[in-house]
PDB file of C-alpha atoms in Angstrom:
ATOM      1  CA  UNK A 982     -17.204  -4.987 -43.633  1.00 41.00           C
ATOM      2  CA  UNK A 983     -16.266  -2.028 -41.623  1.00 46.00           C
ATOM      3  CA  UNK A 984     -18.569  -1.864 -38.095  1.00 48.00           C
ATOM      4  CA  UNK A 985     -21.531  -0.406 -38.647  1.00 49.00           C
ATOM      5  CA  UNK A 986     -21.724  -0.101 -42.993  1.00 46.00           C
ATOM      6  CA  UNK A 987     -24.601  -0.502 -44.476  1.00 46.00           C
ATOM      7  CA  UNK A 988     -25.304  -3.386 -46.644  1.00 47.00           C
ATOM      8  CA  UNK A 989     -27.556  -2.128 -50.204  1.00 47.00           C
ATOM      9  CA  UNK A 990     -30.967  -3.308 -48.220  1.00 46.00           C
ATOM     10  CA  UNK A 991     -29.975  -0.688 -45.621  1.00 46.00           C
ATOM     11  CA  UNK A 992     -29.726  -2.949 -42.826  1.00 45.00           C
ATOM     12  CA  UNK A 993     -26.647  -2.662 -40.486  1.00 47.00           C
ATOM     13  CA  UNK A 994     -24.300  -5.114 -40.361  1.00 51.00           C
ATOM     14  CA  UNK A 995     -21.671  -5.436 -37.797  1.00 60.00           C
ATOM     15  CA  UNK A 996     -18.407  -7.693 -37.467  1.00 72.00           C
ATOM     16  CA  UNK A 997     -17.965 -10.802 -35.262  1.00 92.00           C
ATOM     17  CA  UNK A 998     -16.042  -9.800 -32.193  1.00 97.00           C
ATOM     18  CA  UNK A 999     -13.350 -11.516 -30.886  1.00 98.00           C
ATOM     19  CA  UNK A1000     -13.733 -12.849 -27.762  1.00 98.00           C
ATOM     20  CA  UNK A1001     -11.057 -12.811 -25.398  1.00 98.00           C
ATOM     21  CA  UNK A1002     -10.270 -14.591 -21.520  1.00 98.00           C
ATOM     22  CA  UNK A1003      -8.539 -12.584 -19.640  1.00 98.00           C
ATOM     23  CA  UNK A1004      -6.290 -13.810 -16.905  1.00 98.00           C
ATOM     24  CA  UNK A1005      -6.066 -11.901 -13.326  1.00 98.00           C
ATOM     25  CA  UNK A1006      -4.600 -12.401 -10.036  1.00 98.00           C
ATOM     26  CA  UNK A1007      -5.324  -8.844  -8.353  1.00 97.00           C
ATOM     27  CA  UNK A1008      -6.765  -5.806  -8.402  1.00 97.00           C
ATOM     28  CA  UNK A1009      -7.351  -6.223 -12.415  1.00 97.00           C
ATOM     29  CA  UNK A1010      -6.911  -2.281 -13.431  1.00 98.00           C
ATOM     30  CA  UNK A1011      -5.787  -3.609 -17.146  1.00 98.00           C
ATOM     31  CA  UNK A1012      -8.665  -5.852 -17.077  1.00 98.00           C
ATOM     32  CA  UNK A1013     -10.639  -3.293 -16.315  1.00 98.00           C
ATOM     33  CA  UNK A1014      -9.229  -0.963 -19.014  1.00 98.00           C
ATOM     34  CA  UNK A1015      -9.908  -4.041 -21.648  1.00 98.00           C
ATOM     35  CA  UNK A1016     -13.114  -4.499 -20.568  1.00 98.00           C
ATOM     36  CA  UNK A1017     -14.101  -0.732 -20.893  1.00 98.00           C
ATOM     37  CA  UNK A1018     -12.351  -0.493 -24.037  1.00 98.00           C
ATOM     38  CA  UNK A1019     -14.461  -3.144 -25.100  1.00 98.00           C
ATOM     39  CA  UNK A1020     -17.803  -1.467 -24.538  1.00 98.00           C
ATOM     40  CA  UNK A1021     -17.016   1.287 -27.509  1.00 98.00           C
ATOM     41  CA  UNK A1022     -18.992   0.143 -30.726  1.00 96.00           C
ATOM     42  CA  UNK A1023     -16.007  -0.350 -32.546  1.00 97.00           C
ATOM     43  CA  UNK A1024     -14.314  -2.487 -30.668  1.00 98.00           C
ATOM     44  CA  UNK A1025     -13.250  -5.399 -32.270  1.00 98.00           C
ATOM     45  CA  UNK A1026     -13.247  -7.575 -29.214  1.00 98.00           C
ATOM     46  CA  UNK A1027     -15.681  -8.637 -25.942  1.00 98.00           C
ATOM     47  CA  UNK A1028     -14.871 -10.216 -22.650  1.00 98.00           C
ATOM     48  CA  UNK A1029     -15.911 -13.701 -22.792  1.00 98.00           C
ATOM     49  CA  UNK A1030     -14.316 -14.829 -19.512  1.00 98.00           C
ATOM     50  CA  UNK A1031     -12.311 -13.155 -16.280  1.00 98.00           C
ATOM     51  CA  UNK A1032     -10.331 -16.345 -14.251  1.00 98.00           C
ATOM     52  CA  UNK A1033      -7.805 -16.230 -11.998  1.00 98.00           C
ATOM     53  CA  UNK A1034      -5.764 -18.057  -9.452  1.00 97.00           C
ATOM     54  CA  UNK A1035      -7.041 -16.161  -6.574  1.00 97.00           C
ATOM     55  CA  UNK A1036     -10.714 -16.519  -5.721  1.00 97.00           C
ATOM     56  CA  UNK A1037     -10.055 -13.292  -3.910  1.00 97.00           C
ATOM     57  CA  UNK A1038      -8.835 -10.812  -6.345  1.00 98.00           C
ATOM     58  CA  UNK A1039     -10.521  -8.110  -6.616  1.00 97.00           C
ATOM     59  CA  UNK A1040     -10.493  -8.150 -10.291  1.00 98.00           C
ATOM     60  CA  UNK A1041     -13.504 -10.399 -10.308  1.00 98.00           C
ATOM     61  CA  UNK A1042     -15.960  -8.244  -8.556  1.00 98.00           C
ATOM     62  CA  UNK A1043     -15.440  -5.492 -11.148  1.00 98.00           C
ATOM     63  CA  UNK A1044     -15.999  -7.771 -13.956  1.00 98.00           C
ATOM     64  CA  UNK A1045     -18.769  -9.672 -12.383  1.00 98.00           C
ATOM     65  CA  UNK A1046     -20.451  -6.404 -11.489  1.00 98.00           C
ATOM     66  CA  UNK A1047     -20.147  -5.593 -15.633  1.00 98.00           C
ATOM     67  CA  UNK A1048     -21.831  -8.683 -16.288  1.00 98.00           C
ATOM     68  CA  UNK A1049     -18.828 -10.557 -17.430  1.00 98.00           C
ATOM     69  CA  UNK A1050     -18.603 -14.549 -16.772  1.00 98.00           C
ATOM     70  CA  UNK A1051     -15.572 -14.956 -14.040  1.00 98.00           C
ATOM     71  CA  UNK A1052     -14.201 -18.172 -12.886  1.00 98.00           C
ATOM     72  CA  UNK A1053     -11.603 -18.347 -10.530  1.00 98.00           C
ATOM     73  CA  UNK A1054      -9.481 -21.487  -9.214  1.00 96.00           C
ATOM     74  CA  UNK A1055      -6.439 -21.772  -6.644  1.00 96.00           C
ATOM     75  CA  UNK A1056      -3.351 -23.153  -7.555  1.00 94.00           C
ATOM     76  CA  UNK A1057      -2.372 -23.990  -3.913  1.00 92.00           C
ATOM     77  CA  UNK A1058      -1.726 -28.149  -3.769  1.00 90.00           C
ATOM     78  CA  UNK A1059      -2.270 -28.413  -7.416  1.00 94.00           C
ATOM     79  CA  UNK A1060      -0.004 -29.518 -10.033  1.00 95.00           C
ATOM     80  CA  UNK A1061       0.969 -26.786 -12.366  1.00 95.00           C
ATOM     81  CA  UNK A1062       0.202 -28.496 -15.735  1.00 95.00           C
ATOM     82  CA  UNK A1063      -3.294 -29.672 -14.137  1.00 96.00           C
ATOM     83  CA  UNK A1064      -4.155 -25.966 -12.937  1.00 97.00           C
ATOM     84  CA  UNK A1065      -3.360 -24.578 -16.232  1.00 97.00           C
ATOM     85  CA  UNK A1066      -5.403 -27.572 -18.167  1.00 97.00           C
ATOM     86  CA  UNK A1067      -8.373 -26.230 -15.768  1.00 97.00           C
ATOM     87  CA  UNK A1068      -7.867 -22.489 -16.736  1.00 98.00           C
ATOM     88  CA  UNK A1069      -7.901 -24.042 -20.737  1.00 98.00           C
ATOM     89  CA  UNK A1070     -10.775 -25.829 -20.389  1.00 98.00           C
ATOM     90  CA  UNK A1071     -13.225 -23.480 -19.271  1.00 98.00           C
ATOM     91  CA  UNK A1072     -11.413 -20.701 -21.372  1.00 98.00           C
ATOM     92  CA  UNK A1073     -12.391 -22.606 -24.249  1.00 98.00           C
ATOM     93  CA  UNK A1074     -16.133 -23.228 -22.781  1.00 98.00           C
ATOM     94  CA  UNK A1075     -16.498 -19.827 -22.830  1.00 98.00           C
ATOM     95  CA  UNK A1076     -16.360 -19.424 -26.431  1.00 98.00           C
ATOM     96  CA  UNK A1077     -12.530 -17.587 -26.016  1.00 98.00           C
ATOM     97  CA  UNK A1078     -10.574 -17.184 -29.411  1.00 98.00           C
ATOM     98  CA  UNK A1079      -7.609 -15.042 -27.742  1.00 98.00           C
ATOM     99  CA  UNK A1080      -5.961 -14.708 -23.969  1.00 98.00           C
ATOM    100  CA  UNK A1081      -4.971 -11.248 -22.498  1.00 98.00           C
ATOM    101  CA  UNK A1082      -2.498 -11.752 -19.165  1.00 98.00           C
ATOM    102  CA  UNK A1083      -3.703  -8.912 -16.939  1.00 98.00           C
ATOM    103  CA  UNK A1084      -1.066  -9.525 -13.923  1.00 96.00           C
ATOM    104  CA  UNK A1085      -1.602 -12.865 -13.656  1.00 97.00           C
ATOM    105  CA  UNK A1086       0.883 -13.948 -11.406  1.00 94.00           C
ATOM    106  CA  UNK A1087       1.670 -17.689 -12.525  1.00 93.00           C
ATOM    107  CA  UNK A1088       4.738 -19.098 -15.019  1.00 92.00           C
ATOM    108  CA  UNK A1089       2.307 -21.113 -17.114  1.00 95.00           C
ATOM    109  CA  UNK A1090       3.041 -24.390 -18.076  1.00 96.00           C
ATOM    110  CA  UNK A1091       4.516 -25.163 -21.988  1.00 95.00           C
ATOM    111  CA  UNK A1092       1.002 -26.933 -23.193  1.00 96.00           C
ATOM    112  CA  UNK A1093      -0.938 -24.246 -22.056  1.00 97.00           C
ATOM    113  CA  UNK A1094       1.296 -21.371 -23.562  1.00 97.00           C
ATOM    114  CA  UNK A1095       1.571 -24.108 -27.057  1.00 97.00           C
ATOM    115  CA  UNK A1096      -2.511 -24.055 -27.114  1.00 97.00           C
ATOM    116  CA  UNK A1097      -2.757 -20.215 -27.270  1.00 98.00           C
ATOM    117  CA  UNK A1098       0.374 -20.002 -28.942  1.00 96.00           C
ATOM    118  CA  UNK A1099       0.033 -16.465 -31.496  1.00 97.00           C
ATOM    119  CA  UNK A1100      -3.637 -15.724 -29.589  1.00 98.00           C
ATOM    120  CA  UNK A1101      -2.302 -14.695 -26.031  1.00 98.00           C
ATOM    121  CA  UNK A1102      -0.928 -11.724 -25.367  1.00 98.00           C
ATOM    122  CA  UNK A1103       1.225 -10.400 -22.092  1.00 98.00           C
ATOM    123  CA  UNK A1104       1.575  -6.783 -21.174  1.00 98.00           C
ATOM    124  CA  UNK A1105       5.042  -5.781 -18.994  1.00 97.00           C
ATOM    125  CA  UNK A1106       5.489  -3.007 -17.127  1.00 98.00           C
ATOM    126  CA  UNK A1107       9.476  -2.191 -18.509  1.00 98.00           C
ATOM    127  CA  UNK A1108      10.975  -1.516 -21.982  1.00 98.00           C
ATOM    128  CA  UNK A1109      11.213  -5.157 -23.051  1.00 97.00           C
ATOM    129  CA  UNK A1110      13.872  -6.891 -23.238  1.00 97.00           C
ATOM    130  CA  UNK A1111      14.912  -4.791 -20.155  1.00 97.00           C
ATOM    131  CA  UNK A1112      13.765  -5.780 -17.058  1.00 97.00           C
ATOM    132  CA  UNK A1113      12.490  -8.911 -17.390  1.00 95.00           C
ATOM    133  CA  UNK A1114      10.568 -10.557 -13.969  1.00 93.00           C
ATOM    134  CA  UNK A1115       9.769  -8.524 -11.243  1.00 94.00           C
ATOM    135  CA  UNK A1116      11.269  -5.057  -9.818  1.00 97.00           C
ATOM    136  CA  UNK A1117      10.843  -3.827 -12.821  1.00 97.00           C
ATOM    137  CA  UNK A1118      10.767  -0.199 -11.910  1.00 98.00           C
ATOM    138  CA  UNK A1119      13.247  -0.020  -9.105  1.00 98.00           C
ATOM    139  CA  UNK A1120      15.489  -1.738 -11.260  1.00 98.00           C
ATOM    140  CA  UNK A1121      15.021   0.798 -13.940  1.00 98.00           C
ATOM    141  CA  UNK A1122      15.842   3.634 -11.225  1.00 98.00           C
ATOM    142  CA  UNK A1123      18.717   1.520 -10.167  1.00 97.00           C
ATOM    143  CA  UNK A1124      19.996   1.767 -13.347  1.00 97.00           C
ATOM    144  CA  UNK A1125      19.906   5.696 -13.907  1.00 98.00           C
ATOM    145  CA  UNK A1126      17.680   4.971 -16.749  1.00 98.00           C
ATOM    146  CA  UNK A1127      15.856   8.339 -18.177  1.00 98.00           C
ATOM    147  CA  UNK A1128      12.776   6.460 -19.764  1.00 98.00           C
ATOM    148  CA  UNK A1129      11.137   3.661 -18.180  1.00 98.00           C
ATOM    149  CA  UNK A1130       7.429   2.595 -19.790  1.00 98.00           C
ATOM    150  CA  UNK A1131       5.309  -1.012 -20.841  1.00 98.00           C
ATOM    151  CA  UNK A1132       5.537  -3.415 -23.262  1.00 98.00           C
ATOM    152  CA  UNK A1133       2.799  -5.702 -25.186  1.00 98.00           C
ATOM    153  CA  UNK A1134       4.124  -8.920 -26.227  1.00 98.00           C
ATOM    154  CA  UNK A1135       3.016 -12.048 -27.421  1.00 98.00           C
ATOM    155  CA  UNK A1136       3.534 -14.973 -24.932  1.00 97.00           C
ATOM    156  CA  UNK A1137       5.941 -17.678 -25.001  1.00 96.00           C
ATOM    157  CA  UNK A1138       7.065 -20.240 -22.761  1.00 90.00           C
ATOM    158  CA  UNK A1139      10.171 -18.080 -21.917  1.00 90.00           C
ATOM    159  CA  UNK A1140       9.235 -15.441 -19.536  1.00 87.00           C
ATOM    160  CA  UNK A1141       8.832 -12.660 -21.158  1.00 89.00           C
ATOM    161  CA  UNK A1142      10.616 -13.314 -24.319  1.00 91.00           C
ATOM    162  CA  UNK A1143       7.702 -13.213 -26.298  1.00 95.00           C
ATOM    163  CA  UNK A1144       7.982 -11.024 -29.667  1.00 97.00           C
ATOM    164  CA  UNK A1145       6.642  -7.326 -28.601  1.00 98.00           C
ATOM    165  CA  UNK A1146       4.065  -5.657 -30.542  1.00 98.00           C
ATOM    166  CA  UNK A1147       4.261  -2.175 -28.892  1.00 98.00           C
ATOM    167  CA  UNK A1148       5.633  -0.127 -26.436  1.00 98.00           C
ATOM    168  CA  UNK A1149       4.839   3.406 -24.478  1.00 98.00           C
ATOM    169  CA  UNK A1150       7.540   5.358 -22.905  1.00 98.00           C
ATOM    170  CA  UNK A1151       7.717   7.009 -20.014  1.00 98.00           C
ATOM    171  CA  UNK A1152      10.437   9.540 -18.604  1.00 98.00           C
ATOM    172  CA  UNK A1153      11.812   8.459 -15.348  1.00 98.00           C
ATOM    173  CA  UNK A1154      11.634  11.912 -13.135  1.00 98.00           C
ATOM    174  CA  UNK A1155      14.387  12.395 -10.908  1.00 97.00           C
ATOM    175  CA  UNK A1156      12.908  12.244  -7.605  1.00 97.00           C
ATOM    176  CA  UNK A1157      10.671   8.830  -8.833  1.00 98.00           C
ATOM    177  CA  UNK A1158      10.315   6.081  -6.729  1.00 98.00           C
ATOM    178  CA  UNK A1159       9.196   2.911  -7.887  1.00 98.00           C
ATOM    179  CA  UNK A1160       5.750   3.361  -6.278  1.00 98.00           C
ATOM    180  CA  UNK A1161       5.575   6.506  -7.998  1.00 98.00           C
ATOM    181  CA  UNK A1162       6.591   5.407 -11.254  1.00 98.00           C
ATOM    182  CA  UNK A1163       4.955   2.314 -11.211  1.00 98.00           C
ATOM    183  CA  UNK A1164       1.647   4.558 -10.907  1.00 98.00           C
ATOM    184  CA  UNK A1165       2.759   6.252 -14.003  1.00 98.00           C
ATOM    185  CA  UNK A1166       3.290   3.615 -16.042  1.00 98.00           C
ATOM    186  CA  UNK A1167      -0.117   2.125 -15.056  1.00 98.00           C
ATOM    187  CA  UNK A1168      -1.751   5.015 -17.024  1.00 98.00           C
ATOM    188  CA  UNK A1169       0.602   4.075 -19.814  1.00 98.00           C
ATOM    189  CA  UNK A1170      -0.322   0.493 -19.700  1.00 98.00           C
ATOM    190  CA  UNK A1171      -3.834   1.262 -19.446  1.00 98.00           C
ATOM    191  CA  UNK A1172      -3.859   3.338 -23.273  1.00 98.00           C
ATOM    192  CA  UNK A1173      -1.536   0.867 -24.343  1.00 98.00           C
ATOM    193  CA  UNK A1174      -2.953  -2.270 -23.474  1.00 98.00           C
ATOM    194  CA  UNK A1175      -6.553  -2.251 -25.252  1.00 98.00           C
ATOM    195  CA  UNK A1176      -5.141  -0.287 -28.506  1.00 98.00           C
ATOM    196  CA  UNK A1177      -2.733  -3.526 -28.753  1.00 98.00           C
ATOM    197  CA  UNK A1178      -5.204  -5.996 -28.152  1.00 98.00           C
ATOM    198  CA  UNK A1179      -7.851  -4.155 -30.654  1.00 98.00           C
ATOM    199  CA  UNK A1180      -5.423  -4.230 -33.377  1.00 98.00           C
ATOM    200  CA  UNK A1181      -3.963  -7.456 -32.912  1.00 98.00           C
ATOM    201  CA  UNK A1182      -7.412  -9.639 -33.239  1.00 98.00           C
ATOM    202  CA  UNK A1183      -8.443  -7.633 -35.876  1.00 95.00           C
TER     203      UNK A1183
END
């Protein structure tokens, strides 16, 4: 049923959410444009979990403060493939059907990505399959490119290979930097992300 119809005893009815984990290791601006995404009525997804790799990020306070569960664990002195069966298992106690990567800063291991595989999604800040990695937007100025912009893709155990669901372009101004197009394409990734996710779980 669509949110919010009315079944014939005129009680309202509204759809199962998704619930998504959401993977950080920073300052968590597309978490927190998820998670606020997530509080319109219609949203047809919740934050179920917050983790990261860095106990520190800040990303964690703002979801904590919004009453989301966090979790975070360090990766220093741990195998990869036991890290990553840590992040699984309390994804999975927190009730998590899909993961969003939020600038989560690890190569994740091939069980983990083969457990999620088609229910975790990646957003990249370039034009996919441009740019793959990091220096994404100096490397587009490098490059004399005109449009820069983001990418949504599903995750595989290539880095950044995954199939992409959507992009958002953005016009590379001539005087950019990559600090100051980075900041552009932040507000790009920020529309992008949670319209992506939204449509994709539902």
């Amino acid at each position: 049923s669509r949110p919010g119809a009315r079944n014939p005893t005129g009680q309202q009815r509204t759809m199962a959410r998704a619930k998504v984990a959401i993977l950080i290791s920073g300052a968590g601006t597309n978490m927190a444009a998820l998670l606020y995404a997530a509080k319109a009525p219609d949203c047809p997804y919740e934050l179920a979990l917050v983790a990261s790799n860095d106990p520190a990020a800040e990303g964690l306070k703002i979801a904590a403060a919004e009453g989301i569960a966090t979790f975070a664990q360090p990766h220093k002195n741990l195998d990869r493939a036991v890290h990553d069966a840590m992040m699984h298992d309390r994804i999975v106690n927190a009730g998590a059907t899909h993961v969003a990567l939020a600038g989560y800063m690890r190569i994740l291991s091939e069980a983990f990505v083969q457990k999620w595989e088609g229910r975790m999604l990646n957003i990249h800040p370039s034009l996919l399959p441009k740019y793959k990695g990091l220096h994404t937007h100096q490397n587009a100025i490098d490059a004399g490119d005109k449009i820069a912009g983001c990418s949504v893709h599903l995750v595989t155990a290539e880095l950044d290979d995954g199939p992409v669901l959507a992009q958002t372009e953005v016009a590379v101004l001539p005087d950019d930097t990559a600090e100051t197009l980075a900041a552009r394409v932040k507000f790009a990734e920020h529309q992008l992300y949670p319209r992506v996710l939204a449509e994709y779980v539902a």
